């Protein structure tokens, strides 16, 4: 590929090698947290830093909620137990590292474009996200399931409904839907569930945050 040369430079732009950019970003984030007097628990730091890195939003230092020993529990599941990861968007599916999933023998799925899910939604009036949870519960009843939900409150509601009815036993739930309708209420259902979880409380979140949380734990040594 041809590389253009002799282009103008800009004094305010600092040059970093590609591999240095993320490292420098994390340094800046840590520095700004310290300057603002914000401390985070050491065991949760890598997840919090990656969410801030993904969003440039320092609110994630405060609004991420972790169940007891959540990161250690999640790391064991991802690194040792070969779960399936089910997302509610193709963006989250694509954002979760395929290379690291392959490394740890993890399969990931998004059923939002699945014909069976589309038919279920049309027949029942449920959202595709809710029907995707139903499909995962049926398909993976004998496997460990991690849900990474970054968009659809209805998926969180369905996870809780199926769990309370005894049809689903999620191994871990990442809950970060973004928006206004039933977002806080659905996250509260996960917070009150007894699941192992990481929840982006409040209205903020999104598929990139769901993927960032999963990746932060996948990347741990």
mmCIF file of C-alpha atoms in Angstrom:
data_model
loop_
_atom_site.group_PDB
_atom_site.id
_atom_site.type_symbol
_atom_site.label_atom_id
_atom_site.label_comp_id
_atom_site.label_asym_id
_atom_site.label_seq_id
_atom_site.Cartn_x
_atom_site.Cartn_y
_atom_site.Cartn_z
ATOM 1 C CA UNK A 1 0.000 0.000 0.000
ATOM 2 C CA UNK A 2 1.309 3.432 -0.906
ATOM 3 C CA UNK A 3 2.159 5.634 2.073
ATOM 4 C CA UNK A 4 1.779 9.365 1.622
ATOM 5 C CA UNK A 5 4.848 11.300 2.716
ATOM 6 C CA UNK A 6 5.876 14.890 3.422
ATOM 7 C CA UNK A 7 2.518 15.760 4.952
ATOM 8 C CA UNK A 8 2.050 18.740 7.292
ATOM 9 C CA UNK A 9 2.449 18.179 11.026
ATOM 10 C CA UNK A 10 0.583 19.805 13.911
ATOM 11 C CA UNK A 11 2.434 20.897 17.025
ATOM 12 C CA UNK A 12 -0.483 20.110 19.354
ATOM 13 C CA UNK A 13 -0.623 16.470 18.232
ATOM 14 C CA UNK A 14 1.777 14.176 20.083
ATOM 15 C CA UNK A 15 3.105 11.215 18.156
ATOM 16 C CA UNK A 16 2.642 7.758 19.654
ATOM 17 C CA UNK A 17 3.355 4.395 18.142
ATOM 18 C CA UNK A 18 0.133 2.384 17.650
ATOM 19 C CA UNK A 19 0.932 -0.013 20.495
ATOM 20 C CA UNK A 20 1.560 2.905 22.860
ATOM 21 C CA UNK A 21 -1.788 4.648 22.406
ATOM 22 C CA UNK A 22 -3.846 2.432 24.736
ATOM 23 C CA UNK A 23 -1.104 2.451 27.372
ATOM 24 C CA UNK A 24 -0.965 6.248 27.272
ATOM 25 C CA UNK A 25 -4.760 6.451 27.442
ATOM 26 C CA UNK A 26 -4.807 4.327 30.594
ATOM 27 C CA UNK A 27 -2.092 6.507 32.126
ATOM 28 C CA UNK A 28 -4.156 9.631 31.453
ATOM 29 C CA UNK A 29 -7.290 8.033 32.920
ATOM 30 C CA UNK A 30 -5.481 7.018 36.108
ATOM 31 C CA UNK A 31 -3.953 10.474 36.419
ATOM 32 C CA UNK A 32 -7.312 12.227 36.039
ATOM 33 C CA UNK A 33 -8.978 9.897 38.537
ATOM 34 C CA UNK A 34 -6.238 10.740 41.030
ATOM 35 C CA UNK A 35 -6.476 14.469 40.335
ATOM 36 C CA UNK A 36 -10.222 14.363 40.996
ATOM 37 C CA UNK A 37 -9.844 12.372 44.195
ATOM 38 C CA UNK A 38 -11.662 9.351 42.784
ATOM 39 C CA UNK A 39 -10.501 5.982 44.077
ATOM 40 C CA UNK A 40 -11.620 2.611 42.778
ATOM 41 C CA UNK A 41 -11.308 -0.823 44.329
ATOM 42 C CA UNK A 42 -8.198 -2.556 43.047
ATOM 43 C CA UNK A 43 -10.064 -5.735 42.115
ATOM 44 C CA UNK A 44 -12.450 -3.719 39.878
ATOM 45 C CA UNK A 45 -9.929 -1.280 38.451
ATOM 46 C CA UNK A 46 -9.269 -2.937 35.087
ATOM 47 C CA UNK A 47 -12.979 -3.165 34.298
ATOM 48 C CA UNK A 48 -13.596 0.446 35.295
ATOM 49 C CA UNK A 49 -10.586 1.736 33.358
ATOM 50 C CA UNK A 50 -11.620 -0.097 30.199
ATOM 51 C CA UNK A 51 -15.157 1.292 30.390
ATOM 52 C CA UNK A 52 -13.794 4.813 30.775
ATOM 53 C CA UNK A 53 -11.332 4.164 27.954
ATOM 54 C CA UNK A 54 -14.166 2.977 25.716
ATOM 55 C CA UNK A 55 -16.514 5.869 26.470
ATOM 56 C CA UNK A 56 -14.307 8.753 27.714
ATOM 57 C CA UNK A 57 -16.898 8.990 30.490
ATOM 58 C CA UNK A 58 -15.541 9.102 34.026
ATOM 59 C CA UNK A 59 -18.993 8.420 35.482
ATOM 60 C CA UNK A 60 -18.183 4.723 35.089
ATOM 61 C CA UNK A 61 -15.860 5.058 38.063
ATOM 62 C CA UNK A 62 -19.024 5.532 40.125
ATOM 63 C CA UNK A 63 -21.906 3.845 38.380
ATOM 64 C CA UNK A 64 -20.532 0.338 37.793
ATOM 65 C CA UNK A 65 -21.944 -2.010 40.417
ATOM 66 C CA UNK A 66 -20.224 -5.327 41.138
ATOM 67 C CA UNK A 67 -21.688 -8.325 42.927
ATOM 68 C CA UNK A 68 -19.485 -9.852 45.613
ATOM 69 C CA UNK A 69 -16.110 -10.912 44.136
ATOM 70 C CA UNK A 70 -17.623 -10.300 40.699
ATOM 71 C CA UNK A 71 -14.395 -9.892 38.757
ATOM 72 C CA UNK A 72 -12.733 -12.956 40.278
ATOM 73 C CA UNK A 73 -15.883 -15.019 39.687
ATOM 74 C CA UNK A 74 -16.227 -13.766 36.111
ATOM 75 C CA UNK A 75 -12.556 -14.386 35.361
ATOM 76 C CA UNK A 76 -12.825 -18.005 36.552
ATOM 77 C CA UNK A 77 -15.893 -18.561 34.377
ATOM 78 C CA UNK A 78 -14.307 -17.055 31.269
ATOM 79 C CA UNK A 79 -10.818 -18.474 31.681
ATOM 80 C CA UNK A 80 -11.628 -21.961 32.963
ATOM 81 C CA UNK A 81 -15.228 -23.016 32.323
ATOM 82 C CA UNK A 82 -15.754 -22.572 28.548
ATOM 83 C CA UNK A 83 -19.108 -20.774 28.757
ATOM 84 C CA UNK A 84 -21.217 -19.447 25.922
ATOM 85 C CA UNK A 85 -21.610 -15.675 25.742
ATOM 86 C CA UNK A 86 -24.971 -14.429 24.502
ATOM 87 C CA UNK A 87 -25.335 -10.780 23.463
ATOM 88 C CA UNK A 88 -28.374 -8.722 22.561
ATOM 89 C CA UNK A 89 -26.692 -6.833 19.691
ATOM 90 C CA UNK A 90 -24.332 -7.618 16.861
ATOM 91 C CA UNK A 91 -22.250 -4.653 18.010
ATOM 92 C CA UNK A 92 -21.570 -6.281 21.375
ATOM 93 C CA UNK A 93 -21.019 -9.631 19.654
ATOM 94 C CA UNK A 94 -18.437 -8.089 17.314
ATOM 95 C CA UNK A 95 -16.831 -6.050 20.092
ATOM 96 C CA UNK A 96 -16.057 -9.037 22.310
ATOM 97 C CA UNK A 97 -12.601 -10.314 21.383
ATOM 98 C CA UNK A 98 -12.873 -13.331 19.104
ATOM 99 C CA UNK A 99 -9.179 -14.107 19.578
ATOM 100 C CA UNK A 100 -9.494 -14.305 23.357
ATOM 101 C CA UNK A 101 -12.743 -16.269 23.140
ATOM 102 C CA UNK A 102 -10.938 -18.789 20.974
ATOM 103 C CA UNK A 103 -8.023 -18.837 23.424
ATOM 104 C CA UNK A 104 -10.302 -19.854 26.287
ATOM 105 C CA UNK A 105 -12.670 -22.101 24.332
ATOM 106 C CA UNK A 106 -15.608 -19.698 24.560
ATOM 107 C CA UNK A 107 -18.400 -19.571 21.995
ATOM 108 C CA UNK A 108 -20.299 -16.338 21.500
ATOM 109 C CA UNK A 109 -23.731 -15.839 19.972
ATOM 110 C CA UNK A 110 -26.156 -13.125 18.959
ATOM 111 C CA UNK A 111 -29.603 -14.347 17.927
ATOM 112 C CA UNK A 112 -31.146 -10.991 17.000
ATOM 113 C CA UNK A 113 -31.178 -11.836 13.274
ATOM 114 C CA UNK A 114 -32.190 -15.458 13.801
ATOM 115 C CA UNK A 115 -35.294 -16.520 11.837
ATOM 116 C CA UNK A 116 -36.709 -18.488 14.762
ATOM 117 C CA UNK A 117 -36.314 -15.474 17.024
ATOM 118 C CA UNK A 118 -37.990 -13.206 14.464
ATOM 119 C CA UNK A 119 -40.917 -15.636 14.213
ATOM 120 C CA UNK A 120 -41.192 -15.811 18.025
ATOM 121 C CA UNK A 121 -41.308 -12.022 18.254
ATOM 122 C CA UNK A 122 -43.974 -11.753 15.582
ATOM 123 C CA UNK A 123 -46.110 -14.478 17.146
ATOM 124 C CA UNK A 124 -45.871 -13.395 20.793
ATOM 125 C CA UNK A 125 -45.380 -9.634 20.619
ATOM 126 C CA UNK A 126 -42.199 -9.984 22.668
ATOM 127 C CA UNK A 127 -39.087 -8.152 21.527
ATOM 128 C CA UNK A 128 -36.436 -10.046 19.621
ATOM 129 C CA UNK A 129 -34.137 -9.500 22.600
ATOM 130 C CA UNK A 130 -36.558 -11.314 24.901
ATOM 131 C CA UNK A 131 -37.022 -14.118 22.379
ATOM 132 C CA UNK A 132 -33.237 -14.384 22.085
ATOM 133 C CA UNK A 133 -33.038 -15.047 25.813
ATOM 134 C CA UNK A 134 -35.690 -17.751 25.396
ATOM 135 C CA UNK A 135 -33.661 -19.366 22.612
ATOM 136 C CA UNK A 136 -30.479 -19.285 24.685
ATOM 137 C CA UNK A 137 -32.288 -20.835 27.662
ATOM 138 C CA UNK A 138 -33.514 -23.715 25.508
ATOM 139 C CA UNK A 139 -30.372 -24.199 23.445
ATOM 140 C CA UNK A 140 -27.831 -24.016 26.272
ATOM 141 C CA UNK A 141 -29.708 -25.512 29.194
ATOM 142 C CA UNK A 142 -26.764 -27.812 29.957
ATOM 143 C CA UNK A 143 -24.037 -25.196 29.525
ATOM 144 C CA UNK A 144 -22.819 -22.176 31.429
ATOM 145 C CA UNK A 145 -24.290 -18.985 29.968
ATOM 146 C CA UNK A 146 -22.912 -15.475 30.253
ATOM 147 C CA UNK A 147 -25.294 -12.743 29.112
ATOM 148 C CA UNK A 148 -23.750 -9.492 27.879
ATOM 149 C CA UNK A 149 -26.686 -7.119 27.488
ATOM 150 C CA UNK A 150 -25.903 -3.619 26.236
ATOM 151 C CA UNK A 151 -29.087 -2.424 24.604
ATOM 152 C CA UNK A 152 -32.342 -4.133 25.539
ATOM 153 C CA UNK A 153 -33.995 -3.808 28.954
ATOM 154 C CA UNK A 154 -36.448 -6.477 27.785
ATOM 155 C CA UNK A 155 -33.595 -8.985 27.681
ATOM 156 C CA UNK A 156 -32.805 -8.299 31.353
ATOM 157 C CA UNK A 157 -36.474 -8.621 32.279
ATOM 158 C CA UNK A 158 -36.682 -11.935 30.437
ATOM 159 C CA UNK A 159 -33.523 -13.260 32.111
ATOM 160 C CA UNK A 160 -35.047 -12.503 35.497
ATOM 161 C CA UNK A 161 -38.447 -13.958 34.548
ATOM 162 C CA UNK A 162 -36.979 -17.229 33.300
ATOM 163 C CA UNK A 163 -34.669 -17.468 36.296
ATOM 164 C CA UNK A 164 -37.457 -16.872 38.807
ATOM 165 C CA UNK A 165 -39.544 -19.522 37.027
ATOM 166 C CA UNK A 166 -36.670 -22.017 37.183
ATOM 167 C CA UNK A 167 -36.041 -22.211 33.436
ATOM 168 C CA UNK A 168 -32.692 -20.409 33.358
ATOM 169 C CA UNK A 169 -29.629 -20.242 35.592
ATOM 170 C CA UNK A 170 -27.203 -17.683 34.159
ATOM 171 C CA UNK A 171 -23.616 -18.019 35.290
ATOM 172 C CA UNK A 172 -22.983 -14.279 34.945
ATOM 173 C CA UNK A 173 -24.869 -11.211 33.726
ATOM 174 C CA UNK A 174 -23.300 -8.059 32.313
ATOM 175 C CA UNK A 175 -26.093 -5.480 32.276
ATOM 176 C CA UNK A 176 -25.526 -2.138 30.563
ATOM 177 C CA UNK A 177 -28.565 -1.154 28.487
ATOM 178 C CA UNK A 178 -28.629 2.535 27.634
ATOM 179 C CA UNK A 179 -31.714 4.716 27.364
ATOM 180 C CA UNK A 180 -34.849 5.844 29.140
ATOM 181 C CA UNK A 181 -37.675 3.275 28.982
ATOM 182 C CA UNK A 182 -37.421 0.579 31.678
ATOM 183 C CA UNK A 183 -33.627 0.883 31.684
ATOM 184 C CA UNK A 184 -33.142 1.617 35.377
ATOM 185 C CA UNK A 185 -35.976 -0.710 36.399
ATOM 186 C CA UNK A 186 -34.594 -3.654 34.432
ATOM 187 C CA UNK A 187 -31.099 -3.120 35.828
ATOM 188 C CA UNK A 188 -32.586 -3.103 39.313
ATOM 189 C CA UNK A 189 -34.057 -6.546 38.596
ATOM 190 C CA UNK A 190 -30.512 -7.806 38.053
ATOM 191 C CA UNK A 191 -29.161 -5.965 41.094
ATOM 192 C CA UNK A 192 -31.831 -7.654 43.233
ATOM 193 C CA UNK A 193 -31.524 -11.090 41.624
ATOM 194 C CA UNK A 194 -28.759 -12.877 43.489
ATOM 195 C CA UNK A 195 -26.900 -13.408 40.184
ATOM 196 C CA UNK A 196 -23.210 -12.787 39.801
ATOM 197 C CA UNK A 197 -23.173 -9.540 37.820
ATOM 198 C CA UNK A 198 -21.580 -6.310 36.710
ATOM 199 C CA UNK A 199 -24.208 -3.619 36.149
ATOM 200 C CA UNK A 200 -23.830 -0.126 34.715
ATOM 201 C CA UNK A 201 -26.408 1.510 36.947
ATOM 202 C CA UNK A 202 -28.541 4.423 35.825
ATOM 203 C CA UNK A 203 -29.308 5.325 32.218
ATOM 204 C CA UNK A 204 -25.819 5.050 30.795
ATOM 205 C CA UNK A 205 -24.343 2.030 29.067
ATOM 206 C CA UNK A 206 -24.551 0.593 25.579
ATOM 207 C CA UNK A 207 -23.168 -2.312 23.582
ATOM 208 C CA UNK A 208 -19.583 -0.966 23.623
ATOM 209 C CA UNK A 209 -19.702 -0.934 27.430
ATOM 210 C CA UNK A 210 -21.016 -4.502 27.580
ATOM 211 C CA UNK A 211 -18.183 -5.611 25.291
ATOM 212 C CA UNK A 212 -15.626 -3.565 27.238
ATOM 213 C CA UNK A 213 -16.590 -5.251 30.506
ATOM 214 C CA UNK A 214 -16.260 -8.722 29.009
ATOM 215 C CA UNK A 215 -12.976 -7.871 27.301
ATOM 216 C CA UNK A 216 -11.485 -6.359 30.438
ATOM 217 C CA UNK A 217 -11.877 -9.708 32.184
ATOM 218 C CA UNK A 218 -10.871 -11.759 29.134
ATOM 219 C CA UNK A 219 -7.615 -9.789 28.936
ATOM 220 C CA UNK A 220 -6.646 -10.415 32.554
ATOM 221 C CA UNK A 221 -3.625 -12.590 33.188
#
